[in-house]
PDB file of C-alpha atoms in Angstrom:
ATOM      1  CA  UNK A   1      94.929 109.610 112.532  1.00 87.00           C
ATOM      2  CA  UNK A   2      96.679 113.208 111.935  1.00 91.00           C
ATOM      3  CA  UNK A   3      99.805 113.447 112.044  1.00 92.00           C
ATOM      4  CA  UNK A   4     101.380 114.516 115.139  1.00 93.00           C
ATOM      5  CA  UNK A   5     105.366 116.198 115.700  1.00 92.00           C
ATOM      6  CA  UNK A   6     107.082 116.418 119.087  1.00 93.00           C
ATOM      7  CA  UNK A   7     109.253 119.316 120.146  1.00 91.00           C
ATOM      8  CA  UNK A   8     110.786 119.715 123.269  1.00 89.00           C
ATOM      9  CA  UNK A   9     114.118 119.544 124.653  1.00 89.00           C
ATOM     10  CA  UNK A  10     116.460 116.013 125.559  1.00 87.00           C
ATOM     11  CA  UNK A  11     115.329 113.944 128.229  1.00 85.00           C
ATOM     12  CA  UNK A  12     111.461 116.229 128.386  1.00 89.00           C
ATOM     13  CA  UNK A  13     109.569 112.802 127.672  1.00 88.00           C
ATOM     14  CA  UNK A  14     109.706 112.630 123.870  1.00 90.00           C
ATOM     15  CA  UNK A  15     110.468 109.067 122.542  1.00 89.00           C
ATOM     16  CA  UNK A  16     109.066 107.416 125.196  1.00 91.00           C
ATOM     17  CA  UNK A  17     105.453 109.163 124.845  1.00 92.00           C
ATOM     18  CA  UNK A  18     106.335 107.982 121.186  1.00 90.00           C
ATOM     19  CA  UNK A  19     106.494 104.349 122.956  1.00 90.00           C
ATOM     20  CA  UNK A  20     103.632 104.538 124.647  1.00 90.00           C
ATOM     21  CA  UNK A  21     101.508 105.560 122.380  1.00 90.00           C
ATOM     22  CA  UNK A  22     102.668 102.793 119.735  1.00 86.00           C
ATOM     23  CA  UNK A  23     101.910 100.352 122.293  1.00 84.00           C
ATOM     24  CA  UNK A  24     105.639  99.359 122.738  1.00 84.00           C
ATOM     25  CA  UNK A  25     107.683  98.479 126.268  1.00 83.00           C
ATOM     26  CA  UNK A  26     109.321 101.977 127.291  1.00 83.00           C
ATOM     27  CA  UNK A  27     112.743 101.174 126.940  1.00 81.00           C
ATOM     28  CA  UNK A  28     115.256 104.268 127.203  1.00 79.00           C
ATOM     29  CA  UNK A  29     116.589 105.579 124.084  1.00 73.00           C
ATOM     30  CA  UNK A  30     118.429 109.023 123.038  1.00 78.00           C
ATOM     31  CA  UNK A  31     117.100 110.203 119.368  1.00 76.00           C
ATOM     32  CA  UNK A  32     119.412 111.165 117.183  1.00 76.00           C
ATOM     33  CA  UNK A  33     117.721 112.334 114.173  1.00 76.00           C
ATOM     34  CA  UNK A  34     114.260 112.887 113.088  1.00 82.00           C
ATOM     35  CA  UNK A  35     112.295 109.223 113.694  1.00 81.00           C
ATOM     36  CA  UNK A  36     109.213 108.974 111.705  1.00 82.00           C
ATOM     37  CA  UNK A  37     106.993 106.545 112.826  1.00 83.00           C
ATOM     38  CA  UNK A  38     103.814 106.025 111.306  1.00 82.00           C
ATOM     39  CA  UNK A  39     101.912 108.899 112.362  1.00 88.00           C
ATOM     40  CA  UNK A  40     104.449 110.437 115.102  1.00 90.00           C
ATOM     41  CA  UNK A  41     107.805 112.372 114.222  1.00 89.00           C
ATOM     42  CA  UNK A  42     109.723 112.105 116.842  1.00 88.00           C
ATOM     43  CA  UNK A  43     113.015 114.970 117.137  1.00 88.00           C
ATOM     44  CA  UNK A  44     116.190 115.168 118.627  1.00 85.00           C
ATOM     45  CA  UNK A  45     116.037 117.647 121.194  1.00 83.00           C
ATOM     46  CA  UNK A  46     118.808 119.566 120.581  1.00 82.00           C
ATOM     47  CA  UNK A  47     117.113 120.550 117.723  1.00 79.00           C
ATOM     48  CA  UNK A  48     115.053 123.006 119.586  1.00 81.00           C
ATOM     49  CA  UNK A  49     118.158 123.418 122.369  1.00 79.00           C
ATOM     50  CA  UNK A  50     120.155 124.485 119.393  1.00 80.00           C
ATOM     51  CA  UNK A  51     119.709 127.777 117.470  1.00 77.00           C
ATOM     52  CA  UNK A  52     121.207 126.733 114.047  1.00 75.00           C
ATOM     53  CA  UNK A  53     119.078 123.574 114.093  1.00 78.00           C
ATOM     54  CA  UNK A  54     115.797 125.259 114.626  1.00 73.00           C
ATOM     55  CA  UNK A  55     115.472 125.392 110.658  1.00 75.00           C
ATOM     56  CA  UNK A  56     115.136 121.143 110.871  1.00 75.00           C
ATOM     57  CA  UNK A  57     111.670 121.477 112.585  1.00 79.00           C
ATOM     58  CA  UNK A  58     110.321 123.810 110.237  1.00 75.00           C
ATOM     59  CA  UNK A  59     110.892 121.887 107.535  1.00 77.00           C
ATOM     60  CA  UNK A  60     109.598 118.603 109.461  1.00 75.00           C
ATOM     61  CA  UNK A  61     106.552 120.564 110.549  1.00 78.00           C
ATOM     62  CA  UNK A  62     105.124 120.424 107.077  1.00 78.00           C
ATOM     63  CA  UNK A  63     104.994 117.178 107.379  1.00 82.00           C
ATOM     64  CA  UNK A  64     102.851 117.126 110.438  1.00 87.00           C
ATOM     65  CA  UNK A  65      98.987 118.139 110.876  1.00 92.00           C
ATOM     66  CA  UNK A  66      99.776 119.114 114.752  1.00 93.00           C
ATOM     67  CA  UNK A  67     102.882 120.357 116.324  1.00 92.00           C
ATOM     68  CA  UNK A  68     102.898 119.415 120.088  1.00 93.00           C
ATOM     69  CA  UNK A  69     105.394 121.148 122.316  1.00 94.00           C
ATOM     70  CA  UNK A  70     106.198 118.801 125.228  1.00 95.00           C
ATOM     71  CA  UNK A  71     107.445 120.085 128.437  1.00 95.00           C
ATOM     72  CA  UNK A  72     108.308 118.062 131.613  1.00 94.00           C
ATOM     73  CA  UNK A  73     106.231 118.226 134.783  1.00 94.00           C
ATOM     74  CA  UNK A  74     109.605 118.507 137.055  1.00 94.00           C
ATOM     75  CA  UNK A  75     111.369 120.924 134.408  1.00 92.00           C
ATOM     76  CA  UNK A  76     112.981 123.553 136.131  1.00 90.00           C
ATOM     77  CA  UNK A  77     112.360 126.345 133.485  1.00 89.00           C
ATOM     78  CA  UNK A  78     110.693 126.657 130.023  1.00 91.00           C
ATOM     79  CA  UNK A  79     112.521 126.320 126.959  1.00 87.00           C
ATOM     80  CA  UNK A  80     109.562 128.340 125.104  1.00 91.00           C
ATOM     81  CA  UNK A  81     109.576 131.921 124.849  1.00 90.00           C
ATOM     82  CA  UNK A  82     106.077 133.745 124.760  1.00 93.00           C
ATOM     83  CA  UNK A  83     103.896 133.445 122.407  1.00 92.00           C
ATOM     84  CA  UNK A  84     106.166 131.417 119.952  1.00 88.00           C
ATOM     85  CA  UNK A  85     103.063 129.281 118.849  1.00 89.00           C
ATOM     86  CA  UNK A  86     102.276 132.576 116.441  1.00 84.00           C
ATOM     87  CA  UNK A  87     105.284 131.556 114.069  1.00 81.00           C
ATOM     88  CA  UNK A  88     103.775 128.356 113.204  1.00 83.00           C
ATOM     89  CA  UNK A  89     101.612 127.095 110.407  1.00 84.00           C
ATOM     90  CA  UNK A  90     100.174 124.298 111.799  1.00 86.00           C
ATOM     91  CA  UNK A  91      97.891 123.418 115.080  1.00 91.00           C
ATOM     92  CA  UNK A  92     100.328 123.708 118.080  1.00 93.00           C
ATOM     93  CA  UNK A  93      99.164 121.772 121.898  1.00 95.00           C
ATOM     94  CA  UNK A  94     100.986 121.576 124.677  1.00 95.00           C
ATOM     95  CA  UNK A  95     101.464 118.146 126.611  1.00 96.00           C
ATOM     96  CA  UNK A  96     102.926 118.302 130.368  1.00 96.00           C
ATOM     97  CA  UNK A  97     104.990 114.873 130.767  1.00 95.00           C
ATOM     98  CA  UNK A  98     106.145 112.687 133.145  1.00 94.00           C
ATOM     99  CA  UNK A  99     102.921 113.931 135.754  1.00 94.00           C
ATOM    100  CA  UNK A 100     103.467 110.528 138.002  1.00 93.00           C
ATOM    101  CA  UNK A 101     106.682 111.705 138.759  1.00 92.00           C
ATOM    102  CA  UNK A 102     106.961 112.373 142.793  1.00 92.00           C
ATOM    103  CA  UNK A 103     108.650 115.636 142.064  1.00 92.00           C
ATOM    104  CA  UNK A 104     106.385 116.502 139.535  1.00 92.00           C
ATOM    105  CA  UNK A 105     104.362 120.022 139.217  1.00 94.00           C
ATOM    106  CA  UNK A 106     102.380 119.780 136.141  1.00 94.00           C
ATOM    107  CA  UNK A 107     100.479 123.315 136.864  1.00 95.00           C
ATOM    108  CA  UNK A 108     103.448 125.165 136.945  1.00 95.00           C
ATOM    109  CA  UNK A 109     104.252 123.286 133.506  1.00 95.00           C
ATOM    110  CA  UNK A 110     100.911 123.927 131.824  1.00 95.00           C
ATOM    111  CA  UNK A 111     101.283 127.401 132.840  1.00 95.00           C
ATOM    112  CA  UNK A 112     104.329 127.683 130.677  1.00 95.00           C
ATOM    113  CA  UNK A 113     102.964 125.941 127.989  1.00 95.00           C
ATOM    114  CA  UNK A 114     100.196 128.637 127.683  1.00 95.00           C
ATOM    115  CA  UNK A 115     102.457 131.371 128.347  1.00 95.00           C
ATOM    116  CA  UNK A 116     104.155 130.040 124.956  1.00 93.00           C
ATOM    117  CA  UNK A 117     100.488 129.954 123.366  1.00 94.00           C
ATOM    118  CA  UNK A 118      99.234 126.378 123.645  1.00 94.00           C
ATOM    119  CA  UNK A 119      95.334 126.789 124.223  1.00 90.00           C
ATOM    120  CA  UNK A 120      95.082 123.037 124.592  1.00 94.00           C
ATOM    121  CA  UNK A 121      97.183 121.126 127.209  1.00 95.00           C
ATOM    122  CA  UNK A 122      97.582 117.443 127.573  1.00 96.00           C
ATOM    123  CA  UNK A 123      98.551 115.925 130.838  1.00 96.00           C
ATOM    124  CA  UNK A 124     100.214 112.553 130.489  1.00 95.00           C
ATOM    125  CA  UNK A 125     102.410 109.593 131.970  1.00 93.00           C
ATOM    126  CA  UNK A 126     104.144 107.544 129.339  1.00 91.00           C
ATOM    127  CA  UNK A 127     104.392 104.892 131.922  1.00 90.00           C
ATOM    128  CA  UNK A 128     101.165 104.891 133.957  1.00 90.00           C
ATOM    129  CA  UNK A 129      99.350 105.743 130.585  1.00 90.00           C
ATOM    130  CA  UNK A 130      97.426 108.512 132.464  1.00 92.00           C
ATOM    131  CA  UNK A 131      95.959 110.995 129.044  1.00 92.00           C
ATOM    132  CA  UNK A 132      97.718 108.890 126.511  1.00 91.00           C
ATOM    133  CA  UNK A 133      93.826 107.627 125.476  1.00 90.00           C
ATOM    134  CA  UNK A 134      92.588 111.658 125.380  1.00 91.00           C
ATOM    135  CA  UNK A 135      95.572 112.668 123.410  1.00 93.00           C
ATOM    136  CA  UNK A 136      94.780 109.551 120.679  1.00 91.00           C
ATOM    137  CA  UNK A 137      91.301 110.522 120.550  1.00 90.00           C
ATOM    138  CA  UNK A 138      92.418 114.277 119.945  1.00 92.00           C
ATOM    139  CA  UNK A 139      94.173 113.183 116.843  1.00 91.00           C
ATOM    140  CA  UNK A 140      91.597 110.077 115.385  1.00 88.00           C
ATOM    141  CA  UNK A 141      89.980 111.114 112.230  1.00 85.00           C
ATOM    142  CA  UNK A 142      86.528 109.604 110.551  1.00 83.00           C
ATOM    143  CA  UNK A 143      87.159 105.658 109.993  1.00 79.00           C
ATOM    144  CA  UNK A 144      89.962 105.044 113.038  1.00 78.00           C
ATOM    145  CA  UNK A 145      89.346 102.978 115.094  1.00 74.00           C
ATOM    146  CA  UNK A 146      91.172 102.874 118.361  1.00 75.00           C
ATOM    147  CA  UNK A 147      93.164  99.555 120.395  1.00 70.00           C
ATOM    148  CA  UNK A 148      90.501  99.891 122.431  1.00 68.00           C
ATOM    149  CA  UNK A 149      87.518  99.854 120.160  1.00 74.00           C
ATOM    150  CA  UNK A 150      89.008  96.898 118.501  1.00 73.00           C
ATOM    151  CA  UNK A 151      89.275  95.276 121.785  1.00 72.00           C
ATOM    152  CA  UNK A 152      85.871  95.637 122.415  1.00 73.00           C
ATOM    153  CA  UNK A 153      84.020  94.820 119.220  1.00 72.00           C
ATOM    154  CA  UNK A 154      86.338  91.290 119.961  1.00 72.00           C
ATOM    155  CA  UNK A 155      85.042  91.114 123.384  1.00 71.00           C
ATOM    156  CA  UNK A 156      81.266  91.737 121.855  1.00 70.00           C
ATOM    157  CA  UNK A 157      81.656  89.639 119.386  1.00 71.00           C
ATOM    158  CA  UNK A 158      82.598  86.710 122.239  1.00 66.00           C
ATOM    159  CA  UNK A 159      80.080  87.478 124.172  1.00 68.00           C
ATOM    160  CA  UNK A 160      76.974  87.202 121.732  1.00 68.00           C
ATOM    161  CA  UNK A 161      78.123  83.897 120.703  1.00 64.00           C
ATOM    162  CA  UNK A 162      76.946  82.658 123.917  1.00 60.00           C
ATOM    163  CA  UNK A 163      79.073  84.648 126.571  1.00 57.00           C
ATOM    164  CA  UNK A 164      81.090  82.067 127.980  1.00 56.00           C
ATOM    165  CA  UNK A 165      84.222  80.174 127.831  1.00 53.00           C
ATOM    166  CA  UNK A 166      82.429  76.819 126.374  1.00 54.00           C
ATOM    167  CA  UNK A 167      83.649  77.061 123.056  1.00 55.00           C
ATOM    168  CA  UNK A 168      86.446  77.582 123.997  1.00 53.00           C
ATOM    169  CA  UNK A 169      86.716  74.395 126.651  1.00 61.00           C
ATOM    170  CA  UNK A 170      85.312  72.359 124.168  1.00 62.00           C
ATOM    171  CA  UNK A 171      88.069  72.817 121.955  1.00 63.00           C
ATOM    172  CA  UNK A 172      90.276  71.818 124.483  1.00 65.00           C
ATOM    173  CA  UNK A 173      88.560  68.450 125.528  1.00 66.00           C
ATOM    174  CA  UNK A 174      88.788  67.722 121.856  1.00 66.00           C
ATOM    175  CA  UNK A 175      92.784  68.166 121.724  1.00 64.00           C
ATOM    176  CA  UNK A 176      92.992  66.232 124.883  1.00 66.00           C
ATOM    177  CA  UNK A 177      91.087  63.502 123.784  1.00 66.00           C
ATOM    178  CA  UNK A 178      93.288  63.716 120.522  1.00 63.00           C
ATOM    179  CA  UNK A 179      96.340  63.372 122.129  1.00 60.00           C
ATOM    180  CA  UNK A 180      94.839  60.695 124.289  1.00 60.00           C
ATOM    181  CA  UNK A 181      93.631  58.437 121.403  1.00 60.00           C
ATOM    182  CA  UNK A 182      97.599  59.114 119.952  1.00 56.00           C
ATOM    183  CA  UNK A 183      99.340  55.784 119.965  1.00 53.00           C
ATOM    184  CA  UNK A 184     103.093  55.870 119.586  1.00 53.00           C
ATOM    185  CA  UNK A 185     104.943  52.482 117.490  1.00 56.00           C
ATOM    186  CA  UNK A 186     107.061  50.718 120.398  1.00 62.00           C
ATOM    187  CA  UNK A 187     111.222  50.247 119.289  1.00 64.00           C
ATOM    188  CA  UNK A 188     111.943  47.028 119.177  1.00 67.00           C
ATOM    189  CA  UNK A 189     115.543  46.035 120.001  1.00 67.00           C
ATOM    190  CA  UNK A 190     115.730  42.721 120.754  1.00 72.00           C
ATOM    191  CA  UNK A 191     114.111  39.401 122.019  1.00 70.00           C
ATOM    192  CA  UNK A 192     114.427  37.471 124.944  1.00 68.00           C
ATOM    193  CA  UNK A 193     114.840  33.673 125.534  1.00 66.00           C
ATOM    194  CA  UNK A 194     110.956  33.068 124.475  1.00 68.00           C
ATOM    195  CA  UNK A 195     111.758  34.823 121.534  1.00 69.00           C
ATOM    196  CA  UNK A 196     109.636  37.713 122.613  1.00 71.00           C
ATOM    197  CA  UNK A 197     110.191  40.971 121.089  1.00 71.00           C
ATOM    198  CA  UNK A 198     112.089  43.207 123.880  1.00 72.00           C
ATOM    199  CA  UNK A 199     111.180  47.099 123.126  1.00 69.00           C
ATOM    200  CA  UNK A 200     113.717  49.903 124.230  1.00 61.00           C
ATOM    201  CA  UNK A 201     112.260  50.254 128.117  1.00 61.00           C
ATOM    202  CA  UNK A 202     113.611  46.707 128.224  1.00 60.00           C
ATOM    203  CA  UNK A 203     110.126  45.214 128.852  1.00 62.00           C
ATOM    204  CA  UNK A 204     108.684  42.524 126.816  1.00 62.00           C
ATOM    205  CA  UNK A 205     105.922  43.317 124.185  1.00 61.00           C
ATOM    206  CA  UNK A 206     104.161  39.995 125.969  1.00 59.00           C
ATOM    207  CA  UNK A 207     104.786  40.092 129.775  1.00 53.00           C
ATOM    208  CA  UNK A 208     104.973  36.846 131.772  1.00 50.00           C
ATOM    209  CA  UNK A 209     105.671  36.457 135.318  1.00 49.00           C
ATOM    210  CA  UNK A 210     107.765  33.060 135.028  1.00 51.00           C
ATOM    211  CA  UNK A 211     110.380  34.387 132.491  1.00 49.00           C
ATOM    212  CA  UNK A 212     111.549  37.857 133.505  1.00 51.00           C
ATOM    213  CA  UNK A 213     111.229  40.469 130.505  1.00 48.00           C
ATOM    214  CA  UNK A 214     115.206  41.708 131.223  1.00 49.00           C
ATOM    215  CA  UNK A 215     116.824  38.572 131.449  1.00 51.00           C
ATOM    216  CA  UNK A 216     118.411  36.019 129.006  1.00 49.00           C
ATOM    217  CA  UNK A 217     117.911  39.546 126.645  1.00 50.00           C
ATOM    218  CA  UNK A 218     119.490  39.459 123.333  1.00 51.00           C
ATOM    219  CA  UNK A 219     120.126  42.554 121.384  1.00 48.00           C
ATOM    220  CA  UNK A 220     119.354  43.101 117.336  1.00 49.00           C
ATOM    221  CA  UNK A 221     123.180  43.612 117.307  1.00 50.00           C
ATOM    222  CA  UNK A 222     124.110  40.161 119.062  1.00 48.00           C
ATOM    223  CA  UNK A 223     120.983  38.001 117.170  1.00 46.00           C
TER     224      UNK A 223
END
């Protein structure tokens, strides 16, 4: 998988496209510094807010195979001048977030985005999941294999052992019958007046219906 970095500013969609596309529960969280995970840099963005701390994504940006600049489909106004993709080294996209927003006008974002020089826009929902799938096979290289893929060879592999949930039921019967065939060792705690052995649910080991199994009962402590 290639190595991919975000840019955009705060709150554009950032960490939790980062979320989403690790396969983790979007959860709210402001980045502070430069997260690497894996494959995905993730940046502060007052980094690209801030003048003085534009220097911190050039240097992360040799890091990365593809530079993505993210912009939000209910953004008000670009944070990318024209043509600012020319002062990079590396592949730069565009991705439009946060497109299942009610509010949301991703045309007006992707126009933007090419206005800054992205030739390639994704469109995606870090909640819904809408494009997450295109913009993973954008960056897959020879030998990765996607969640998906993986999900299906499994489901493949069920299938041409016969298909159906059999094996699967017969593996239960067998632990049912298992726990079935389990006999537990009965407490004994005392006897009664037959001398009986009395076990802890008060009930004689040997029932009888003339002597009662609970009375005349004499504890291990009182034998």
């Amino acid at each position: 998988m290639r190595k991919i970095m975000f840019v955009g500013r705060s709150e554009c969609g950032k960490t939790s496209l980062t979320q989403a596309m690790r396969g983790e529960k979007i959860t709210y969280h402001k980045t502070q510094y430069v997260n690497t995970f894996d494959v995905i840099i993730d940046t502060p963005g007052e980094y690209a807010e801030t003048a003085r701390l534009g220097g911190a994504l050039a240097t992360f940006c040799y890091e990365a195979d593809v530079a993505a600049l993210l912009l939000s489909a209910i953004e008000p106004y670009s944070l990318y001048p024209p043509c600012i993709t020319v002062l990079a080294n590396r592949e730069v996209i565009g991705i439009v977030t946060k497109i299942d927003h009610r509010n949301a006008n991703p045309e007006q974002a992707a126009q933007w985005l090419k206005l800054a020089g992205c030739r390639k826009i994704f469109y995606v929902s870090s909640y819904t999941g809408e494009g997450i799938p295109e913009l993973l096979e954008y960056l897959r290289e020879d030998g990765d294999v996607l969640p998906w893929e993986e999900a299906k060879a499994k489901q493949d592999s069920f299938n041409s052992s016969g298909g159906n949930y059999s094996a699967v039921d017969q593996k239960m019967v067998e632990e049912d019958d298992i726990h079935k065939k389990r006999r537990f060792q009965k407490v004994v705690v005392g006897e009664d007046v037959l001398g009986r052995a009395i076990t802890g649910d008060g009930k004689s080991v040997v029932p009888s219906k003339d002597v009662p199994a609970k009375s005349h009962v004499k504890f291990k402590g009182e034998l």
